[in-house]
Coordinates of C-alpha atoms and ligand atoms in Angstrom, one line a residue:
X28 CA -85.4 65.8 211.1
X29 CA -82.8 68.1 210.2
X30 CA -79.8 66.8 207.7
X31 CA -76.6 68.6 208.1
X32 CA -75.0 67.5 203.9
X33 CA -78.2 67.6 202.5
X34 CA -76.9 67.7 199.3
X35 CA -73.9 65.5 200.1
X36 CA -73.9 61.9 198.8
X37 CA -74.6 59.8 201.9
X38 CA -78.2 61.8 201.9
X39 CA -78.8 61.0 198.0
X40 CA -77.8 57.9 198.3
X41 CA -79.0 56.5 201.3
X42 CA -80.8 58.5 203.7
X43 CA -83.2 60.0 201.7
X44 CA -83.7 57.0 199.9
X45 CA -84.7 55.3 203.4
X46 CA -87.1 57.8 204.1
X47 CA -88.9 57.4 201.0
X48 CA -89.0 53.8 201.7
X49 CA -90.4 54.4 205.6
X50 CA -93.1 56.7 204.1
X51 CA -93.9 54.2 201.2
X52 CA -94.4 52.0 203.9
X53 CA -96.0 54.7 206.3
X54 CA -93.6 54.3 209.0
X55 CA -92.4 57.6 209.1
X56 CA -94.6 59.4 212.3
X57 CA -96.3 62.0 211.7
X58 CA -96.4 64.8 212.1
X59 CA -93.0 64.9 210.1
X60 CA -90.5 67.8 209.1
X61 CA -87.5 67.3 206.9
X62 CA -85.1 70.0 206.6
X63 CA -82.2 70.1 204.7
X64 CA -79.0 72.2 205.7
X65 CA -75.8 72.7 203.1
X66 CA -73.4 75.5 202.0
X67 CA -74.8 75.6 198.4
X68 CA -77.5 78.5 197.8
X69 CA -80.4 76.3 196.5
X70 CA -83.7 76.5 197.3
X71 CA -85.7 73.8 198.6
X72 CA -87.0 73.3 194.8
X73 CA -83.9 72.3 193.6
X74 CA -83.3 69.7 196.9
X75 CA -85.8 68.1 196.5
X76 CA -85.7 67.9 191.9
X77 CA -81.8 66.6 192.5
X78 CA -83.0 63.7 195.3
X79 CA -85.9 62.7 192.7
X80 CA -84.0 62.3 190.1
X81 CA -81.5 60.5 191.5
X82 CA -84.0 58.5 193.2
X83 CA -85.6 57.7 189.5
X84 CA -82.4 56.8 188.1
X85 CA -81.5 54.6 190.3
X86 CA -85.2 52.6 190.1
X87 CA -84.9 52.7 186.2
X88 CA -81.7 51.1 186.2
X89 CA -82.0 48.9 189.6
X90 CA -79.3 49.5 191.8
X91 CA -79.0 46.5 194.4
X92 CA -81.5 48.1 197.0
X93 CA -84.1 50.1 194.6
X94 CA -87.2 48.4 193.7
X95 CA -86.0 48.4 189.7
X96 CA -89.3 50.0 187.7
X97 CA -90.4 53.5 188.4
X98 CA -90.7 55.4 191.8
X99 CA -93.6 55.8 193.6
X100 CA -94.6 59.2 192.9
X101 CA -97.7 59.4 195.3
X102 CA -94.8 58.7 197.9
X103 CA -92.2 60.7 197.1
X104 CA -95.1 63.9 196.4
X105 CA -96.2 63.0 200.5
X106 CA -91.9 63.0 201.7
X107 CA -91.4 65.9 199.2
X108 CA -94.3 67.8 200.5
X109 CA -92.3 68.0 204.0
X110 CA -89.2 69.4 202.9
X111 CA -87.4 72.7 203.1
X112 CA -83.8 73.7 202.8
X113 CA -81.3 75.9 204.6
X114 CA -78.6 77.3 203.6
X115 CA -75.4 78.0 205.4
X116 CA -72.2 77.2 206.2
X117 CA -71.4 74.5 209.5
X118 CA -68.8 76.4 211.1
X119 CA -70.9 79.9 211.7
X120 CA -73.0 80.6 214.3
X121 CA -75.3 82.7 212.1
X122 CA -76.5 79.6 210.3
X123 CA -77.6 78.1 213.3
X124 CA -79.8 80.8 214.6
X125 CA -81.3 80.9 211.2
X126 CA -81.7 77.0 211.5
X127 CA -82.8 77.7 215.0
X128 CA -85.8 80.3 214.0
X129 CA -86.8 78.2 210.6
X130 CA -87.6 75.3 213.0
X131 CA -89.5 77.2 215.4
X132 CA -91.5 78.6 212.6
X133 CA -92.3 74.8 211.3
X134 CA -92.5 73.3 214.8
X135 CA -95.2 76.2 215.1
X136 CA -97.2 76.1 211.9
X137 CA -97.1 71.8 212.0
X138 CA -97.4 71.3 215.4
X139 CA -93.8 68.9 216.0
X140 CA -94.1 68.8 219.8
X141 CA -90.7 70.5 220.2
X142 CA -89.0 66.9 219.0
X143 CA -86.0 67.2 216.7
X144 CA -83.3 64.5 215.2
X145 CA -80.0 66.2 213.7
X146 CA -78.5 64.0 211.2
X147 CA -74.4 64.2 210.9
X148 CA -74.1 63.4 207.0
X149 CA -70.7 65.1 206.9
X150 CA -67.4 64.8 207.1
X151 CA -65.9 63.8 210.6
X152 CA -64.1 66.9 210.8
X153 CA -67.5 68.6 211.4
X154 CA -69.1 66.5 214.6
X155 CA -67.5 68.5 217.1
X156 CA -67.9 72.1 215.7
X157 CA -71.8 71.1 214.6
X158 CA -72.5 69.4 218.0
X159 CA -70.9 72.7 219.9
X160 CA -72.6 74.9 217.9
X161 CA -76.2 73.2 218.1
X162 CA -76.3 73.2 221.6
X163 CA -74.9 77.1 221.9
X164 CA -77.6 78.0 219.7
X165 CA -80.0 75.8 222.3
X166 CA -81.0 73.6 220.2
X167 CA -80.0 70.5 221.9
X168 CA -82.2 71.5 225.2
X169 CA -85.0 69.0 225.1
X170 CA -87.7 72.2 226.7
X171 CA -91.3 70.4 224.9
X172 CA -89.5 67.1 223.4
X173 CA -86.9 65.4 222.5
X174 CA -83.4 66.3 220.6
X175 CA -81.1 63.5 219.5
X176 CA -78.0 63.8 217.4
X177 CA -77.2 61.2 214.6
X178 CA -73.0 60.5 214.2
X179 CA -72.1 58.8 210.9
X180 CA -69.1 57.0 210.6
X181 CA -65.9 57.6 211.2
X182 CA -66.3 57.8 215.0
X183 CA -62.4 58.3 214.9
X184 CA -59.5 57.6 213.5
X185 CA -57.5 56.1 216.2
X186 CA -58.5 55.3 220.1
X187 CA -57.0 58.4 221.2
X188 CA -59.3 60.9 218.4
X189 CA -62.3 58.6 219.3
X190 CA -62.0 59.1 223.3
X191 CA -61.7 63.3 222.0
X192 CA -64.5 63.1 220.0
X193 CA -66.6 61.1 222.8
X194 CA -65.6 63.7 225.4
X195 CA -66.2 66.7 223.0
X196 CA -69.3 65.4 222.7
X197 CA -71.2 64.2 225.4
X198 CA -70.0 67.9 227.1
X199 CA -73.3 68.8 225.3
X200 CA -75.2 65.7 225.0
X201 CA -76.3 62.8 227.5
X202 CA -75.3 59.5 226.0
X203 CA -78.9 58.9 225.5
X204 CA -79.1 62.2 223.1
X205 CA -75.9 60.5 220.8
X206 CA -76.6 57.6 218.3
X207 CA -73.6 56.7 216.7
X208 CA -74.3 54.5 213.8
X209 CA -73.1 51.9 212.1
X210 CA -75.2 50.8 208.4
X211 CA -74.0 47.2 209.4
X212 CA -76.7 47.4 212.0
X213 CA -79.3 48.3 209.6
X214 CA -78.9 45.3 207.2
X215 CA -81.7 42.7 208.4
X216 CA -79.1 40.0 208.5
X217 CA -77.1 41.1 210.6
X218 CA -80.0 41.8 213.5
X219 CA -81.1 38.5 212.5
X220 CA -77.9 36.8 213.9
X221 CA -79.5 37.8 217.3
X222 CA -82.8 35.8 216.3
X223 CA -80.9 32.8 215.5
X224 CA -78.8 32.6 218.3
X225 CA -81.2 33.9 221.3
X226 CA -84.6 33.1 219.9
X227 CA -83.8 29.6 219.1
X228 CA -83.1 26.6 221.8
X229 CA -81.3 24.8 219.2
X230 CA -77.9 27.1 218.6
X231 CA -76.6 28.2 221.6
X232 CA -76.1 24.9 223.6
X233 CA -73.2 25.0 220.9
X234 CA -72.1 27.9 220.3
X235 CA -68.7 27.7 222.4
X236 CA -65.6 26.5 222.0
X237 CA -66.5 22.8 223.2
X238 CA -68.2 22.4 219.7
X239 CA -66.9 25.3 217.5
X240 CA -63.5 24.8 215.9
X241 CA -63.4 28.5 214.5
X242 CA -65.3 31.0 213.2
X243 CA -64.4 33.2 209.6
X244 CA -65.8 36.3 208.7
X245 CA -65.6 38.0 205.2
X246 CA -66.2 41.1 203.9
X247 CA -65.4 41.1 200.4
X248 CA -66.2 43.8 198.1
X249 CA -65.7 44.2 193.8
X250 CA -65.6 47.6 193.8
X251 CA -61.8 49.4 194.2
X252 CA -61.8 52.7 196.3
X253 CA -64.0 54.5 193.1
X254 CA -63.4 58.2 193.7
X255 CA -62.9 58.4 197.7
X256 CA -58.8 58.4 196.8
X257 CA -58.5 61.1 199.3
X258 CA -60.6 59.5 202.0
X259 CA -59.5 56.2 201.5
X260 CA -55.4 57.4 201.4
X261 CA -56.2 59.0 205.3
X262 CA -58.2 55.5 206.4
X263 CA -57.1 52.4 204.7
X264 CA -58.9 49.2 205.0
X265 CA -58.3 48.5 208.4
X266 CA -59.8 52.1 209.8
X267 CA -62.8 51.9 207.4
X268 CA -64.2 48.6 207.6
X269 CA -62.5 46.5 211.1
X270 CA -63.5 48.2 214.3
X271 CA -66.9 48.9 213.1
X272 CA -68.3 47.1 210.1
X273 CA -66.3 43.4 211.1
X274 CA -66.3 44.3 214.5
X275 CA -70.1 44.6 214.6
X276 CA -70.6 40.9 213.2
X277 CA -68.1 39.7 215.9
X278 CA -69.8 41.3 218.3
X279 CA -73.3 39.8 217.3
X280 CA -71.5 36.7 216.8
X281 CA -69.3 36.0 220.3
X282 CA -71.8 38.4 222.7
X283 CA -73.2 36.9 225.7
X284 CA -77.0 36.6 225.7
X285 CA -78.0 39.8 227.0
X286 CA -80.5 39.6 230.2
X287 CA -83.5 41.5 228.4
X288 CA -83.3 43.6 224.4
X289 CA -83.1 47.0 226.1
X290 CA -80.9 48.9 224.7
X291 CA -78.2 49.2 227.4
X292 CA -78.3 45.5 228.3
X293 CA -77.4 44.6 224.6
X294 CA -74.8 47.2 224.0
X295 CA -73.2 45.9 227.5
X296 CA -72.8 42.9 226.0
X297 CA -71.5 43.7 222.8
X298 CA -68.7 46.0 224.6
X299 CA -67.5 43.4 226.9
X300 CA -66.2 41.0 223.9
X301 CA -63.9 43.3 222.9
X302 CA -62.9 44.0 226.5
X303 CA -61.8 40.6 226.2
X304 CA -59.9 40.8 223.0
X305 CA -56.2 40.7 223.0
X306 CA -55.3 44.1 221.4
X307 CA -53.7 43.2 217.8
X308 CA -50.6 43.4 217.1
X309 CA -48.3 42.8 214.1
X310 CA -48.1 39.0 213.9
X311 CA -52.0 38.7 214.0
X312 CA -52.9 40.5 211.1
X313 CA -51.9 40.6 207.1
X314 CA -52.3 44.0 205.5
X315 CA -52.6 43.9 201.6
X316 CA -53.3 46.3 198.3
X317 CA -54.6 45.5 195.3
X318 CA -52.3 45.6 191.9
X319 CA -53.8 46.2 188.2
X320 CA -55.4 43.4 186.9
X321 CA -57.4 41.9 183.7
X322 CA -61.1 41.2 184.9
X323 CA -63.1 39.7 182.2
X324 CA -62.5 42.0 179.0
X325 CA -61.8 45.3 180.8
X326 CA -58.3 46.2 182.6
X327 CA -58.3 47.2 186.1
X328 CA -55.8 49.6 187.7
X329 CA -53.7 49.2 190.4
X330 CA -54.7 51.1 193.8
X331 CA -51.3 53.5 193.2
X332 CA -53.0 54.4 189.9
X333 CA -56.3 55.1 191.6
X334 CA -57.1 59.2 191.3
X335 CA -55.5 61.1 194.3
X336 CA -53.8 58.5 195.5
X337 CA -49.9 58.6 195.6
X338 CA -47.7 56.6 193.2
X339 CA -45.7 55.1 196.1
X340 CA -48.8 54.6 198.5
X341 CA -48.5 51.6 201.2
X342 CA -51.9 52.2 202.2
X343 CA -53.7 48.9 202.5
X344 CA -56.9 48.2 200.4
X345 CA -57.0 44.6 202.4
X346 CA -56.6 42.9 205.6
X347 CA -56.8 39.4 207.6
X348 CA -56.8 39.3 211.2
X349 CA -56.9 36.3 213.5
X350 CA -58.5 37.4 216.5
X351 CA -58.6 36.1 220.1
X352 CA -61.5 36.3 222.7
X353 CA -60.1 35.6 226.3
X354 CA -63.2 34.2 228.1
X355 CA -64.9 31.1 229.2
X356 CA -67.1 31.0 226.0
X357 CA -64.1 31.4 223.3
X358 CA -60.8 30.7 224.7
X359 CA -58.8 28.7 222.3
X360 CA -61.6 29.8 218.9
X361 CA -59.6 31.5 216.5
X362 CA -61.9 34.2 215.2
X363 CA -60.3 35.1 211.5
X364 CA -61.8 38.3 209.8
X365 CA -60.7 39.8 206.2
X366 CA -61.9 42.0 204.0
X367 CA -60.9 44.0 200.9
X368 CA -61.7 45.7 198.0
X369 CA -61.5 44.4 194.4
X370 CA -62.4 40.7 195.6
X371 CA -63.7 38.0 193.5
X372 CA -67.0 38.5 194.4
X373 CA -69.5 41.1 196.5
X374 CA -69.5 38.7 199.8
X375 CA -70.4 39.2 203.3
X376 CA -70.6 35.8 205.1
X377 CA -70.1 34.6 209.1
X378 CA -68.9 31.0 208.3
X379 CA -69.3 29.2 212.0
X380 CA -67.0 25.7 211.6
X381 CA -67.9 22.6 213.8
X382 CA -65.6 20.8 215.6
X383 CA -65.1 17.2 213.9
X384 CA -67.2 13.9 215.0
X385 CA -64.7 12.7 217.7
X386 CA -63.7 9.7 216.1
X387 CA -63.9 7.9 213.0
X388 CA -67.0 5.4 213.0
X389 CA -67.0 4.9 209.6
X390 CA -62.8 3.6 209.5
X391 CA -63.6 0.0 207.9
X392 CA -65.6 1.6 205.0
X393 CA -64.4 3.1 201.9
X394 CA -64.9 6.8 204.0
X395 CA -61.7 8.1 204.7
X396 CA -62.3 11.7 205.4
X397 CA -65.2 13.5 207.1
X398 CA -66.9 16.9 205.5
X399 CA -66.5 19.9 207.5
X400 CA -69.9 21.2 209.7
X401 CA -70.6 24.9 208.9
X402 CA -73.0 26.9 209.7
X403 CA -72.9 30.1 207.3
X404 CA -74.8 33.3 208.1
X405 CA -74.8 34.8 204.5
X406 CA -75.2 38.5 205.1
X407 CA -75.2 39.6 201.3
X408 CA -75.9 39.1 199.0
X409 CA -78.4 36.0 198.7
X410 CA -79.3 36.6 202.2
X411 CA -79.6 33.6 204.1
X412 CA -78.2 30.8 206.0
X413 CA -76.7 27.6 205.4
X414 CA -75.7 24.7 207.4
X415 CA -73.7 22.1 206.0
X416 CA -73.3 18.3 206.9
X417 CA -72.3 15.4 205.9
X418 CA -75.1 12.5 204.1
X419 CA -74.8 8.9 202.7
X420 CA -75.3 9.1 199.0
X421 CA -77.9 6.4 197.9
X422 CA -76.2 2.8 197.0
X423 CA -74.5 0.0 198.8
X424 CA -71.9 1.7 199.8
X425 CA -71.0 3.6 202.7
X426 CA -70.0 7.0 201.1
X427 CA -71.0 10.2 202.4
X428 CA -71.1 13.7 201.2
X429 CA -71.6 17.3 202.2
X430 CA -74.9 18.3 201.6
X431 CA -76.8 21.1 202.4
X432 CA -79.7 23.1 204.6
X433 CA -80.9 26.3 203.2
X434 CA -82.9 29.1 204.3
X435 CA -83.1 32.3 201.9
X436 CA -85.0 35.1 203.0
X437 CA -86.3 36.1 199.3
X438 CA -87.8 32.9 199.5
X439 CA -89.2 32.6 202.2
X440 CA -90.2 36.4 203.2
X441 CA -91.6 39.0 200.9
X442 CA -89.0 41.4 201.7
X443 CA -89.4 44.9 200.4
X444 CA -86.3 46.8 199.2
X445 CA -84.1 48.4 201.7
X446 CA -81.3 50.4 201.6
X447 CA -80.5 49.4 205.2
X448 CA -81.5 52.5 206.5
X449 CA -84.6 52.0 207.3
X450 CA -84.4 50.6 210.8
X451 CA -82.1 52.6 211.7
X452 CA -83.7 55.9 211.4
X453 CA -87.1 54.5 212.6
X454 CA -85.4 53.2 215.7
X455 CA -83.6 56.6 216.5
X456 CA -86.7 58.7 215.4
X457 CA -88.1 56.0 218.4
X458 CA -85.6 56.8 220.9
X459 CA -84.3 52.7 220.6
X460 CA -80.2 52.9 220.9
X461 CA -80.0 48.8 221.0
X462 CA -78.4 49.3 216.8
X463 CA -76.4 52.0 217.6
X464 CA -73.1 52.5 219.2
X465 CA -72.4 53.4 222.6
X466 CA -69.4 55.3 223.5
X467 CA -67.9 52.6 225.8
X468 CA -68.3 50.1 222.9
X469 CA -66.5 52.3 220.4
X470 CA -63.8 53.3 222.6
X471 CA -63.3 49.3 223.3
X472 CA -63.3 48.5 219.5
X473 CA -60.3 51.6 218.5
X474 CA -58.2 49.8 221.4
X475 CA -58.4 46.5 219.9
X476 CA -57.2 47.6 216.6
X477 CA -54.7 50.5 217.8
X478 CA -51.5 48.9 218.6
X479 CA -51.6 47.2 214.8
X480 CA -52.3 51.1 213.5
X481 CA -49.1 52.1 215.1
X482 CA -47.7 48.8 213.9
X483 CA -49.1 50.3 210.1
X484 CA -47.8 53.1 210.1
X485 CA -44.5 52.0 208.6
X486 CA -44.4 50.6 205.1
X487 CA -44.8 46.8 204.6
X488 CA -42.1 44.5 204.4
X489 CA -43.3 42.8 201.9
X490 CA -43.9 44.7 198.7
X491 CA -46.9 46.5 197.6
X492 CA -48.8 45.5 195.3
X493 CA -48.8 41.9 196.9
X494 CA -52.8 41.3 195.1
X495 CA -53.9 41.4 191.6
X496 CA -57.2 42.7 191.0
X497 CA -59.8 40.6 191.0
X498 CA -58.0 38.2 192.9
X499 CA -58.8 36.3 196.6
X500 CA -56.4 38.4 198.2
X501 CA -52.4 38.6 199.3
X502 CA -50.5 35.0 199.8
X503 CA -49.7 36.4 203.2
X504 CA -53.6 35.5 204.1
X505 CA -52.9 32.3 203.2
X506 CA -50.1 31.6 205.4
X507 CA -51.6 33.8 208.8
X508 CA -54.2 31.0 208.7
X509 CA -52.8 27.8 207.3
X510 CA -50.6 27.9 210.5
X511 CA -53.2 27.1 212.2
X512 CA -53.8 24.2 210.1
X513 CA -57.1 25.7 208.6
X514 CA -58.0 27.2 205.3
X515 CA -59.9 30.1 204.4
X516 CA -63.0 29.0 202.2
X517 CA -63.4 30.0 198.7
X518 CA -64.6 33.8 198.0
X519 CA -68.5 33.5 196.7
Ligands
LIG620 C1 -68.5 51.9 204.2 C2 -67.0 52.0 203.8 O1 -68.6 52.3 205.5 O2 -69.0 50.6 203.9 C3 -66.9 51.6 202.3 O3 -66.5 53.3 203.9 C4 -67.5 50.2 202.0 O4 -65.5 51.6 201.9 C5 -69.0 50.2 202.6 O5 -67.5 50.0 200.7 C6 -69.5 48.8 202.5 O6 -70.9 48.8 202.8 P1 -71.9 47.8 202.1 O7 -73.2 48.1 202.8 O8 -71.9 48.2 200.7 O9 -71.4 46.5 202.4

């Protein structure tokens, strides 16, 4: 496996991280090779020291997927043991014919049947040159085994760069050689939703619009836009999180049961719901952007105060959607999305609302409202899911109330740590595409959301900062759904 960034965060973070957690596990095949390839002159030494102590930081003081205590060091010694570094810039030649001999040399000495995974952990600005230059230095040609190339995320910024990027591509891969991911796919959750729906005999007799009123999904995150001001200024909200992260639990959500889990029969699936979304335009969406705010004792700033991002800024750190699926299955089921930064609470749920009993049995008692059905797939955190319904409390008299059924995977399964990851580099290092993104399905997604792009890029009519920190969210939300006559449900 060969990481282009090596020493860029994504790898620190959460790619190296998942490999130490696939060999802790011993799920990484063997033989293995993992080379590292970045401008800065370091030697594999120092690679591998910074990724350790990063690594150990991050178990001493427990960040949300590290196993808090200390790292395994037997591990890490095995995963270290297999690492080498080259250095060189992305956009010359020379560094791929030294990346080109380095790997011949290893495949050599440690016997790697030819096989070789490129990992993309750079800026987008790179996939093209990287993929051109890997395969005129020859080493996309699959000769003893096979070569696949791993493209982070952003696929695009708009459907037009996305359709470039896909051409410039796959002029030097097959389809088959490209897996395009998205670390949605990764968290266990979300493949879950597929368990629950098409493993189950119970769900998807209802799971249309003759019993579902409407479906919410939420992404809500604490955190503001840290220190990505110059990323997050050229994406916004909408680019960053809707046509992949939402889009991925929509698709999971509203797909069609595929006829087998191959690969291409699940991605076909997943690509014709947004074939049969009506692209968004203005009136279907609410754009928002946090303002400063008091959370708890300390002060928050305002987006426009954020480093490297301009004073006058309209770009939006939020956004509600209501979202239509033209076909026999959804017609007439709003679908409403939002997510932000600087929410309430760290929340990812896919909140699934019944239709009402169709009348009112219990008119002559004291009951004189029903509770709402849900069914809530809680994709983090407290992973789990939920299904709520209404119950007579004990005593003479008829009065009912909305209980609930719980399932929480902590308690029920030992789960080891994860940084999400995990399955997705064992599944590519496998050759299994069914969590990754075809180009069909990403093309589908960027046309969904392009008209409202164009739409975006004007400023706002209403003014900017129209959130405070800390806060569910602009009033405009509010309204794009109460029209409906439905309310978003509480944040956490
Ligand atoms: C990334 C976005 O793709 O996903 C970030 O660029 C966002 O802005 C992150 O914070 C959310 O991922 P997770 O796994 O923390 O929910």
């Amino acid at each position: 496996m060969v990481i282009f960034g090596a020493g860029g965060d994504l790898t620190k973070r959460l790619v190296v991280p998942a490999l130490y957690n696939l060999t802790k596990s011993a799920l990484l095949p063997q033989p293995f090779a993992l080379i590292g390839v970045d401008h800065d002159e370091i030697d594999a030494n120092a690679w591998r020291k910074d990724l350790h102590d990063f690594l150990e930081d991050q178990a001493k003081h427990g960040g949300d997927e590290f196993e808090a205590g200390a790292i395994d060091e037997q591990s890490w010694n095995r995963l270290a043991a297999t690492m080498s570094y080259v250095p060189g810039d992305f956009t010359k030649a020379e560094t791929f014919e030294r990346l080109k001999s380095h790997l011949a040399e290893r495949d050599g000495k440690e016997q790697l049947h030819g096989c070789a995974l490129f990992y993309l952990a750079v800026p987008d600005r790179f996939f093209g040159p990287i993929v051109e230059a890997l395969d005129r230095a020859g080493l996309t040609a699959e000769s003893t085994g096979w070569r696949r190339v791993v493209i982070e995320k952003p696929f695009g910024h708009d459907l037009e760069s996305a359709k470039a990027l896909n051409a410039r591509v796959l002029k030097h891969l097959r389809e088959d050689q490209v897996f395009r991911i998205d670390h949605f796919l990764g968290k266990e959750t979300v493949q879950n939703i597929m368990a629950l729906r098409f493993a189950n005999g119970l769900f998807e007799p209802i799971w249309n619009r003759d019993r579902i009123d409407h479906v919410q999904i939420t992404v809500a995150e604490t955190i503001g836009i840290e220190l990505r001001g110059k990323f997050y200024e050229a994406t916004g909200a909408l680019r960053d999180m809707v046509p992949n992260h939402l889009f991925q639990l929509v698709a999971m959500t509203a797909m069609e049961p595929p006829v087998s889990f191959d690969a291409d029969a699940v991605r076909a699936k997943k690509a014709e719901v947004f074939r049969a979304v009506h692209p968004l335009v203005a009136g279907d969406a609410v754009r928002g952007q946090y303002g400063a705010s008091t959370i708890g004792t300390g002060t928050v700033r305002a987006y426009r105060d954020e480093p490297n991002v301009a004073s006058g800024s309209f770009v939006e750190t939020y956004v509600a959607i209501r979202l239509c699926i033209d076909n026999w299955r959804w017609a007439g089921v709003p679908f409403y999305l939002r997510t932000g930064k600087r929410l309430p609470k760290r929340w990812t749920e896919i909140a699934i609302r019944f239709k009402d009993a169709p009348y009112m049995l219990f008119r002559d008692t004291p009951v004189d409202a029903l509770h709402d059905n849900w069914l809530v797939l809680q994709i983090q955190p407290d992973e789990g899911i939920r299904l709520r319904f209404s119950a007579k409390r004990p005593g003479p008299e008829m009065a009912l109330e909305s209980v609930a059924m719980d399932f929480r995977y902590a308690d029920w399964f030992k789960q080891a740590p994860a940084v999400g990851y995990e399955t997705l580099l064992y599944d590519c290092i496998q050759g299994d595409a069914t969590l990754f993104q075809r180009a069909d399905q990403v093309e589908a997604s960027w046309a969904v959301v392009d008209p409202l792009l164009k739409a975006w890029n004007v400023p706002p009519a209403d003014e900017f900062p129209n959130y405070a920190a800390g806060s569910s969210g602009p009033s405009a939300a509010d309204a794009l759904i109460s029209r409906d006559g439905r309310a978003w449900r509480a944040i956490g």
